[in-house]
Short mmCIF file of C-alpha atoms in Angstrom, two decimals:
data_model
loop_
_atom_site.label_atom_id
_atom_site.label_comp_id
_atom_site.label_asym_id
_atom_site.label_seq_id
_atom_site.Cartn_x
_atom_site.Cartn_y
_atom_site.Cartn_z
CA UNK A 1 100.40 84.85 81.27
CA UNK A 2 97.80 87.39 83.51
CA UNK A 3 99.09 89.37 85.48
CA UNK A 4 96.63 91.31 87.76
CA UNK A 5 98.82 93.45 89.69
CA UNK A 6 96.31 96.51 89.94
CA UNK A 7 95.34 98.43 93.17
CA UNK A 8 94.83 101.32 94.72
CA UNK A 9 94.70 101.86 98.49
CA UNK A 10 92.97 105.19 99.88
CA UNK A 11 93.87 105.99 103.64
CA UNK A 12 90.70 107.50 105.72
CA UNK A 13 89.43 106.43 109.04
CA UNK A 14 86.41 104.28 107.97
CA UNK A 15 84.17 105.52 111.20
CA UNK A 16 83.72 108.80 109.48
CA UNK A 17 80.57 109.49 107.95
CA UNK A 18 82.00 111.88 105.49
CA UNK A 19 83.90 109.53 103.38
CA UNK A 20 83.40 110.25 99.55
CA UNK A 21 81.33 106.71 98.70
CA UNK A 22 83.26 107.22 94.94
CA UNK A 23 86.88 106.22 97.50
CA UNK A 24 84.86 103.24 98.17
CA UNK A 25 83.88 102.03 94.85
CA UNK A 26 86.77 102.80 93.22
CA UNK A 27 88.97 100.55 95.69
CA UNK A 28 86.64 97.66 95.20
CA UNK A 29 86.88 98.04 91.27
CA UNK A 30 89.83 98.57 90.66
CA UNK A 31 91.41 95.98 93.37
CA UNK A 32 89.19 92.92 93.15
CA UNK A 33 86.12 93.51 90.30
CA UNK A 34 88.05 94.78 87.60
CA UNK A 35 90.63 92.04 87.50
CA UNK A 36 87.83 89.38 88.59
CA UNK A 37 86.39 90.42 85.11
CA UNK A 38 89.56 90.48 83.46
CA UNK A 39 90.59 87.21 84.64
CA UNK A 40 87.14 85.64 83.84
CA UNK A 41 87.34 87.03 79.67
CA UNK A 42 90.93 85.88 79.37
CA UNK A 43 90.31 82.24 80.36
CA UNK A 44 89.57 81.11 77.18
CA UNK A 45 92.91 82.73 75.35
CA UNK A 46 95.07 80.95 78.61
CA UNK A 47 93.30 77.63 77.97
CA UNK A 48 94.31 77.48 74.47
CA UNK A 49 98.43 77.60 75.56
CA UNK A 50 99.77 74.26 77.89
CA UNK A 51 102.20 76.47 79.92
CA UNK A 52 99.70 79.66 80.80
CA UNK A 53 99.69 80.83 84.06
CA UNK A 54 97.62 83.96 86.38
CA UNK A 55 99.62 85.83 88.43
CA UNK A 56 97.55 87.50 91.68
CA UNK A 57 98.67 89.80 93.56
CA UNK A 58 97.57 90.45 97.16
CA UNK A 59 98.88 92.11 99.90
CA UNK A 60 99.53 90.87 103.59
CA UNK A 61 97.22 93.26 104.35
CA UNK A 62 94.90 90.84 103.11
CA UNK A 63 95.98 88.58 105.75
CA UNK A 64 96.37 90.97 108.67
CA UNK A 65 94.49 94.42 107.99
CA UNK A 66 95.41 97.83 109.19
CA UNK A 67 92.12 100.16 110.38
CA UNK A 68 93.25 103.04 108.09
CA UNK A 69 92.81 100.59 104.90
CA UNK A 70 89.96 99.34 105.58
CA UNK A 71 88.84 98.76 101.81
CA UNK A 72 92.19 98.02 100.82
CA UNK A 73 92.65 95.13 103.32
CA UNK A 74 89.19 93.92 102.82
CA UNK A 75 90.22 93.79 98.79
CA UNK A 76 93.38 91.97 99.04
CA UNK A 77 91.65 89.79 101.15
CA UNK A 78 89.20 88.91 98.84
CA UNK A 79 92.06 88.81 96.03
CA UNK A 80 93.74 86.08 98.02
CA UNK A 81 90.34 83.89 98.12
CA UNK A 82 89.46 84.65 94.73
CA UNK A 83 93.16 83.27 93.81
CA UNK A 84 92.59 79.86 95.82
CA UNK A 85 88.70 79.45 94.60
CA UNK A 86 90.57 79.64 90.93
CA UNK A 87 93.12 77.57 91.25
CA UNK A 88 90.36 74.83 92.36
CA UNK A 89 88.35 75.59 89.40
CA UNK A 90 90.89 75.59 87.07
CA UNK A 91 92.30 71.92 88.27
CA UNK A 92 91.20 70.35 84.96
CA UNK A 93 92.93 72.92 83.01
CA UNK A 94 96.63 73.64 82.37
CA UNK A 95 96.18 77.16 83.76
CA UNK A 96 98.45 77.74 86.95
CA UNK A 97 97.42 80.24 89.40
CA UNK A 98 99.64 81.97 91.47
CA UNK A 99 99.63 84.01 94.08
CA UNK A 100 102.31 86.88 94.87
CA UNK A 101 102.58 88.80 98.46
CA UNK A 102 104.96 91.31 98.39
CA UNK A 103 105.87 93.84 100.73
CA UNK A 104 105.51 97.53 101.30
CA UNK A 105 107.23 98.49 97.56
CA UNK A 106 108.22 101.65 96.62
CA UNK A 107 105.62 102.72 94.15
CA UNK A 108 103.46 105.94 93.41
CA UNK A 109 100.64 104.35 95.59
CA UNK A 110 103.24 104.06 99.03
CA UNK A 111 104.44 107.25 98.30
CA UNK A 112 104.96 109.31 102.13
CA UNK A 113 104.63 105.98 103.76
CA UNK A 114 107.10 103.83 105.60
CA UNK A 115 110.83 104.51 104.85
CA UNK A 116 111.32 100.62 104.82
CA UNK A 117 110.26 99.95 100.72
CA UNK A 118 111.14 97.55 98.59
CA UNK A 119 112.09 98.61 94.75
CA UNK A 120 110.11 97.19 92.28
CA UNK A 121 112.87 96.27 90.50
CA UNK A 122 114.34 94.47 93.46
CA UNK A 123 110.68 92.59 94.15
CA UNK A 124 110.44 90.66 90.34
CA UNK A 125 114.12 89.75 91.10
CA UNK A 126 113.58 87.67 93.87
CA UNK A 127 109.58 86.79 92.59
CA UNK A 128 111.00 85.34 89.12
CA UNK A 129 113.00 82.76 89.98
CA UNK A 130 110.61 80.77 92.69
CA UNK A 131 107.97 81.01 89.34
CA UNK A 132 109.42 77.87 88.03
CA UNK A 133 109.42 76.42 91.35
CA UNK A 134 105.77 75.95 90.90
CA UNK A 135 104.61 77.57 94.24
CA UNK A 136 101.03 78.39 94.75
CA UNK A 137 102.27 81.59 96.91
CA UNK A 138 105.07 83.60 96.13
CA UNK A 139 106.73 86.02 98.48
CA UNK A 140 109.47 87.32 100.21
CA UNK A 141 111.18 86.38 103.44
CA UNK A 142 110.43 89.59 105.28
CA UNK A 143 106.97 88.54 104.18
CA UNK A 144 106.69 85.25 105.18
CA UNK A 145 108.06 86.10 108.48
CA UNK A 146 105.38 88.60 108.90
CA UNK A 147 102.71 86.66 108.06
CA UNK A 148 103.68 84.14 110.60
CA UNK A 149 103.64 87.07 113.26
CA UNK A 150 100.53 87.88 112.07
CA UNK A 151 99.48 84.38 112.52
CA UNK A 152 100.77 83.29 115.79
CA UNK A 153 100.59 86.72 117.18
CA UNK A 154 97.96 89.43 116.14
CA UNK A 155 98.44 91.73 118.97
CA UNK A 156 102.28 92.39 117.96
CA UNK A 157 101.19 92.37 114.38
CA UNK A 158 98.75 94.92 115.03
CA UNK A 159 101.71 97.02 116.79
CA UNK A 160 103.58 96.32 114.19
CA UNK A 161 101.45 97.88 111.19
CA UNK A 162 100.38 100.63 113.39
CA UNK A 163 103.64 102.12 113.48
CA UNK A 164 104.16 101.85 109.37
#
């Protein structure tokens, strides 16, 4: 099993022209290029085993973004398109791809933010038992109903986010 859970999420006002370009890079390769490469190298090694599986994880920030992550949300984004273009390419192999959306958790990176977290330890508790359900994307309920808002009604997600 992969597991690219990696990311790191920088909070600036994107407009600004005095954003250190190093922010910028280092968002991009740490959330998407880095694990792109990782996940590329370890194909071989998954193919060899019938029950291997990569684990993605994005953000529903990739779905809906906020204007203070701009990078961030334009990373997840591409983490959750990256997971579907795999899965497609790996059809003919025994490799499962999966993709995991949790919420806000309470980690070093959402440190200061929202008062609303999730525990990490409380997040693989509910992820680990819909992994033998064979899902293609794994969340929460708070998540999935957030994603619909975001869906059905941007302006209120929008709201939403820019209170966290």
């Amino acid at each position: 099993m992969l597991f690219n859970n990696a990311g790191v999420q920088y909070n600036y006002d994107f407009t600004e022209s005095v954003i250190p370009l190093e922010k910028i890079s280092q968002e991009i390769n740490i959330n998407i290029t880095g694990q792109i490469i990782l996940t590329h190298l370890l194909i071989p090694l998954l193919s060899n085993n019938s029950n291997a599986f990569i684990i993605n994880t994005s953000s529903g920030l990739g779905a809906f973004p906020k204007p203070d992550g701009v990078v961030y949300s334009a990373t997840k984004a591409a983490m959750r398109n990256f997971t579907v273009a795999l899965r497609y390419a790996l059809q003919k192999n025994s490799i499962g791809v999966l993709e995991v959306i949790p919420p806000v958790t309470d980690t070093g990176m959402t440190a200061g933010r929202t008062e609303n977290k999730m525990s990490a330890e409380e997040l693989v508790e509910r992820i680990i038992p819909q992994l033998r359900k064979e899902r293609k994307v794994i969340t929460v309920p708070i998540m999935r109903i957030f994603l619909w808002i975001a869906f059905l009604f941007p302006s209120l997600a929008n709201k939403i986010l820019s209170k966290s």
